[in-house]
CSV table of C-alpha atoms in Angstrom, one decimal:
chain,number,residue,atom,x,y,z
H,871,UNK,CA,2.8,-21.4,-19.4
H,872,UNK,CA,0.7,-22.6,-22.4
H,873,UNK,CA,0.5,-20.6,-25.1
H,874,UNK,CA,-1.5,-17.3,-25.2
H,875,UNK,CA,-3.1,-18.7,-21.7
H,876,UNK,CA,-1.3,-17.6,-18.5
H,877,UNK,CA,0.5,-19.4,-16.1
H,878,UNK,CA,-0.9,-22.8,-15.6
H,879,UNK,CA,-0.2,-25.8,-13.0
H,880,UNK,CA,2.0,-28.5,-14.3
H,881,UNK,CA,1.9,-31.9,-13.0
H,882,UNK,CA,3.5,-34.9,-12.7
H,883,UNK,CA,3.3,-37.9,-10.4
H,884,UNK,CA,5.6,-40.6,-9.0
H,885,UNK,CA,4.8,-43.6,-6.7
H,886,UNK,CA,8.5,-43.3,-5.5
H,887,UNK,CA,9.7,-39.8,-5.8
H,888,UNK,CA,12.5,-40.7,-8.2
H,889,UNK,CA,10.6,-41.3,-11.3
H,890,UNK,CA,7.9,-39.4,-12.5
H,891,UNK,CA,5.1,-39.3,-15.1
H,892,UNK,CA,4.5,-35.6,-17.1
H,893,UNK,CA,0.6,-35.3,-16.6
H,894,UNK,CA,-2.0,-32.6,-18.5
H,895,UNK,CA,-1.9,-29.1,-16.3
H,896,UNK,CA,-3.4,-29.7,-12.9
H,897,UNK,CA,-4.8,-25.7,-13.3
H,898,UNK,CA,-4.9,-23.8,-16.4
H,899,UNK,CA,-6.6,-20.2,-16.7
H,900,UNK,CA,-10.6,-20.3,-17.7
H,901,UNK,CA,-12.0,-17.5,-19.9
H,902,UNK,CA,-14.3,-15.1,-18.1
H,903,UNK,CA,-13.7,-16.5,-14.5
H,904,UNK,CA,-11.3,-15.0,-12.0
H,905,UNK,CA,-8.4,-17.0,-13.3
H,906,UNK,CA,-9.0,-15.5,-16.9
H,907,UNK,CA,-5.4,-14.8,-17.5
H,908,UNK,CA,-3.7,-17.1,-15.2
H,909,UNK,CA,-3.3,-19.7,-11.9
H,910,UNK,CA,-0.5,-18.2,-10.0
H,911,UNK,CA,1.3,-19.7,-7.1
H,912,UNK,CA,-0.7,-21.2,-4.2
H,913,UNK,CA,0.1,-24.7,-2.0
H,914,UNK,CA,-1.4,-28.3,-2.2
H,915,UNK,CA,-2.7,-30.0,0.9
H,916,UNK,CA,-5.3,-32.6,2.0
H,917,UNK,CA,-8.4,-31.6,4.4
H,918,UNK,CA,-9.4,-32.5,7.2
H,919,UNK,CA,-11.7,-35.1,5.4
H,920,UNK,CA,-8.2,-36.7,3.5
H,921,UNK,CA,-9.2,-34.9,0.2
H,922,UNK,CA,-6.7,-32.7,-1.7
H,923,UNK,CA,-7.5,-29.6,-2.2
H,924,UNK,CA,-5.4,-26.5,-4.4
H,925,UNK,CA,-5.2,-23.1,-2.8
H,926,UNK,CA,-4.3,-20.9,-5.7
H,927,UNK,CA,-4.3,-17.0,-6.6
H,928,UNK,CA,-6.4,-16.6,-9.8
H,929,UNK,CA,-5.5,-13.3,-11.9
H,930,UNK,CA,-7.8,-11.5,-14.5
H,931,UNK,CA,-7.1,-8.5,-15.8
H,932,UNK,CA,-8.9,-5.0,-15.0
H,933,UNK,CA,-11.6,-3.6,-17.8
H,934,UNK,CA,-8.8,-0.6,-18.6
H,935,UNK,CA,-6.0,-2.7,-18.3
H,936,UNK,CA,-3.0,-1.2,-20.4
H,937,UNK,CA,-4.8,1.7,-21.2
H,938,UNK,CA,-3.4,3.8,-17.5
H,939,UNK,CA,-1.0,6.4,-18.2
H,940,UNK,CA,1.6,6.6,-16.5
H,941,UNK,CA,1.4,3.6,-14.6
H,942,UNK,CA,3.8,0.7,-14.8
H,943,UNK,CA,2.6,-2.5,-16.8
H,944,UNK,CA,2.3,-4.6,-13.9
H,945,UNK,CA,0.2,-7.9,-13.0
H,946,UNK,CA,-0.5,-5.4,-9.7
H,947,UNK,CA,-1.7,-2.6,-11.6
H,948,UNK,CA,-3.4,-4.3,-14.4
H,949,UNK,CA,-5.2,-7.1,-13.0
H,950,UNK,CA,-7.2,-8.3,-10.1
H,951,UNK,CA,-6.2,-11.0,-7.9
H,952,UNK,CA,-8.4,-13.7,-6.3
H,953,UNK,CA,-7.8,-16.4,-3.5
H,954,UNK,CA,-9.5,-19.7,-5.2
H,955,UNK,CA,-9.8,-23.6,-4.8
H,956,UNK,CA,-9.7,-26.8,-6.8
H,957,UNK,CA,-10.4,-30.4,-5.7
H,958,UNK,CA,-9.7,-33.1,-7.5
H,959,UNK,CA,-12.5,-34.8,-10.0
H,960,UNK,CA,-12.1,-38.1,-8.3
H,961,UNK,CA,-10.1,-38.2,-5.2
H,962,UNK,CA,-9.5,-41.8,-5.7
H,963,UNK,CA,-7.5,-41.3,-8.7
H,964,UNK,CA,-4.1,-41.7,-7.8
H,965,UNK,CA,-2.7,-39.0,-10.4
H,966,UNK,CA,-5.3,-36.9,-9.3
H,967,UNK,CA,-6.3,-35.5,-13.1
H,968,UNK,CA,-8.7,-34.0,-13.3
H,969,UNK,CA,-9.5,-30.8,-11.0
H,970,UNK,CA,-12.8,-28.9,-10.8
H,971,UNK,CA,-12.5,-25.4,-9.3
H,972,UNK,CA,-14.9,-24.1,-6.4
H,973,UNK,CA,-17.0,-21.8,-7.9
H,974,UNK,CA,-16.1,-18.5,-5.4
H,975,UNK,CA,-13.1,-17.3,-4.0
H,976,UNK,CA,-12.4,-17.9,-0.7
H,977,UNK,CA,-10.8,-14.9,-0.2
H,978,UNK,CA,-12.0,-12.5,-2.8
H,979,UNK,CA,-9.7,-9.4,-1.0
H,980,UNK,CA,-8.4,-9.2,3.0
H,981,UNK,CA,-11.3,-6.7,3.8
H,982,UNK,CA,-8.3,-4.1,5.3
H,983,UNK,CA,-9.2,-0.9,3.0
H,984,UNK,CA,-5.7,-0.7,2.4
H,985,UNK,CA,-4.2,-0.3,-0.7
H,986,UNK,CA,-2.5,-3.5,-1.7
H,987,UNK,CA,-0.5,-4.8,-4.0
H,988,UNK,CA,0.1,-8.3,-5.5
H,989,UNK,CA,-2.3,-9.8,-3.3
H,990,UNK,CA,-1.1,-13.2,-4.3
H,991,UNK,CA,0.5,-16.6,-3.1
H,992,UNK,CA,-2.2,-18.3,-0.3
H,993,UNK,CA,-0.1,-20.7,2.7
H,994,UNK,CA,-1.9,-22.3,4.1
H,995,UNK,CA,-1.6,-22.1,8.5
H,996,UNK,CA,-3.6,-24.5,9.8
H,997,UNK,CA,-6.0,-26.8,8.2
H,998,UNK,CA,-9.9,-27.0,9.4
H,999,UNK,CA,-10.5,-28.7,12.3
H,1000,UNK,CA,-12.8,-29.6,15.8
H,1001,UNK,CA,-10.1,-27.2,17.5
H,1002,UNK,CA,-10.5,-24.1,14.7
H,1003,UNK,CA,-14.4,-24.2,14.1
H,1004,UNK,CA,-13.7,-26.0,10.9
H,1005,UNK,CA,-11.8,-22.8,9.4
H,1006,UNK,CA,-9.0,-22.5,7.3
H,1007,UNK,CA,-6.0,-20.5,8.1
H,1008,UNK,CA,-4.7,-19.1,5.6
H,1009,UNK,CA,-1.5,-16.2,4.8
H,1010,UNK,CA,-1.7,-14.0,2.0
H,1011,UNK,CA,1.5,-12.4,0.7
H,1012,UNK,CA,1.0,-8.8,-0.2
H,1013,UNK,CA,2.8,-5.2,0.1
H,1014,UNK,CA,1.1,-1.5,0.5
H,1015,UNK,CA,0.9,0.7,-2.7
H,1016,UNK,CA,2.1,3.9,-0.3
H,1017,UNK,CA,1.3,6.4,-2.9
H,1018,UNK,CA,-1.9,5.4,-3.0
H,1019,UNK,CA,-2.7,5.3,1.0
H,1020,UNK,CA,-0.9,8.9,1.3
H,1021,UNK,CA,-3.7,10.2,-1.4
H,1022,UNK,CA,-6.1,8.8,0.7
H,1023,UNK,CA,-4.8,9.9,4.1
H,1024,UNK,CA,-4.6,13.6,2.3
H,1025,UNK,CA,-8.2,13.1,1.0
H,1026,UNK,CA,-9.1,12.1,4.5
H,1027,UNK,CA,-7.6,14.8,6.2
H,1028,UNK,CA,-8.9,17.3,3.5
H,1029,UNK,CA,-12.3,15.8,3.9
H,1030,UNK,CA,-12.3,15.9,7.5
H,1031,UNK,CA,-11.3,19.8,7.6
H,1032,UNK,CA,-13.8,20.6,4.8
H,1033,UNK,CA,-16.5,19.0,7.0
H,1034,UNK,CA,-15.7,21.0,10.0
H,1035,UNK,CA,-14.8,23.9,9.2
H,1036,UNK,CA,-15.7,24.7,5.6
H,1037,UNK,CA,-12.1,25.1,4.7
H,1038,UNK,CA,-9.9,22.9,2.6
H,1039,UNK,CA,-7.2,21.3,4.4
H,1040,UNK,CA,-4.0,22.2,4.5
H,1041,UNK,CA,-0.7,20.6,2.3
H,1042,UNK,CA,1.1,20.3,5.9
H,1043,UNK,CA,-2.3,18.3,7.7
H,1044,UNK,CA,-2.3,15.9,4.6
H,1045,UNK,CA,1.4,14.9,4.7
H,1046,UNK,CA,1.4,14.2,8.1
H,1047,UNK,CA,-1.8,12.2,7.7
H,1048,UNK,CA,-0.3,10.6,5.4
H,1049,UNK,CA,3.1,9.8,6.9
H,1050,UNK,CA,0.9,9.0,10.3
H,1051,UNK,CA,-1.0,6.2,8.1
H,1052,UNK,CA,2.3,5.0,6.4
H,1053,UNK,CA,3.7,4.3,9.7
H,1054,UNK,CA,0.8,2.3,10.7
H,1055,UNK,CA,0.5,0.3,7.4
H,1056,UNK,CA,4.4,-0.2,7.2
H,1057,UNK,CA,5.7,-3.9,8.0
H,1058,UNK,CA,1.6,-4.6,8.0
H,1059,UNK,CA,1.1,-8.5,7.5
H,1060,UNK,CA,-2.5,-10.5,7.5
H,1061,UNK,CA,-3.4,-14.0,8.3
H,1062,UNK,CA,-7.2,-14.0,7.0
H,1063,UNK,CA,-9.6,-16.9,7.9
């Protein structure tokens, strides 16, 4: 962590695994870009073309951030969370540097609707290749805020009844919308492309 900036990258390299060289941050956070307040965890690996590449979660935090009642001071609640890239500067450097970020996530959120929490930590499955269409296969770590989807099942519900009948839905409809949905999202894990 460098001072005042986030979680950064360290680095160090070793032509033999036993000794090793401290090296400048591989990653450290950039002002007013999705890794504003910090590179999180991720995984290194080389593509399909033999050139390294960083899959990382970048974090910035949200405009109120701090200023929720009520809501626990959290990198989950305060901040949003980004899949991004780096490549190296020079791929022929055999410390590998200096790293240049790709300038757009590549997996700005998982597209589920769900409420998600610490949508963080990329793994990479499967590398592109002739076999995948050239794709990446990548696993996102995450969990479900269930408050959050059991106000929105109850809104649904509520909406839906409103809608139909031009009355407001009742407490006993919304809970079991919301316990319905709960059930679904429970245990609920993503591989996105």
């Amino acid at each position: 962590v460098l001072a005042g900036r986030g979680l950064s990258w360290g680095h160090a390299a070793s032509t033999d695994l036993l000794h090793w060289k401290q090296l400048p941050p591989a990653l450290t956070p950039d002002p007013g870009w999705y890794d504003a307040d910090g590179c999180f965890s991720g995984c290194a690996t080389v593509d399909a073309d033999g050139v390294p590449a960083i899959l990382y979660t970048g974090v910035f935090k949200k405009p109120d951030a701090g200023e929720r009642e009520g809501m626990p001071l959290t990198v989950a609640n305060m901040c949003y969370e980004r899949q991004l890239i780096a490549r190296p500067a020079d791929p022929d450097d055999p410390e590998l540097k200096d790293w240049v970020k790709v300038q757009q996530p590549f997996l700005a959120d998982d597209g589920s609707g769900l409420p998600l929490l610490c949508f963080r930590d990329p793994f990479l499955l499967e590398k592109p290749s002739a076999s995948n269409g050239w794709r990446w296969r990548v696993m996102v770590g995450s969990n479900i805020d269930m408050e959050a989807l059991a106000a929105q099942a109850a809104d649904d519900v509520a909406g839906a009844a409103d809608a139909s009948t031009g009355t407001h839905g009742t407490a006993a409809a919304a809970a079991a919308a919301a316990a319905a949905a709960a059930g679904k999202a429970e245990g609920r894990s993503r591989a996105e492309e």
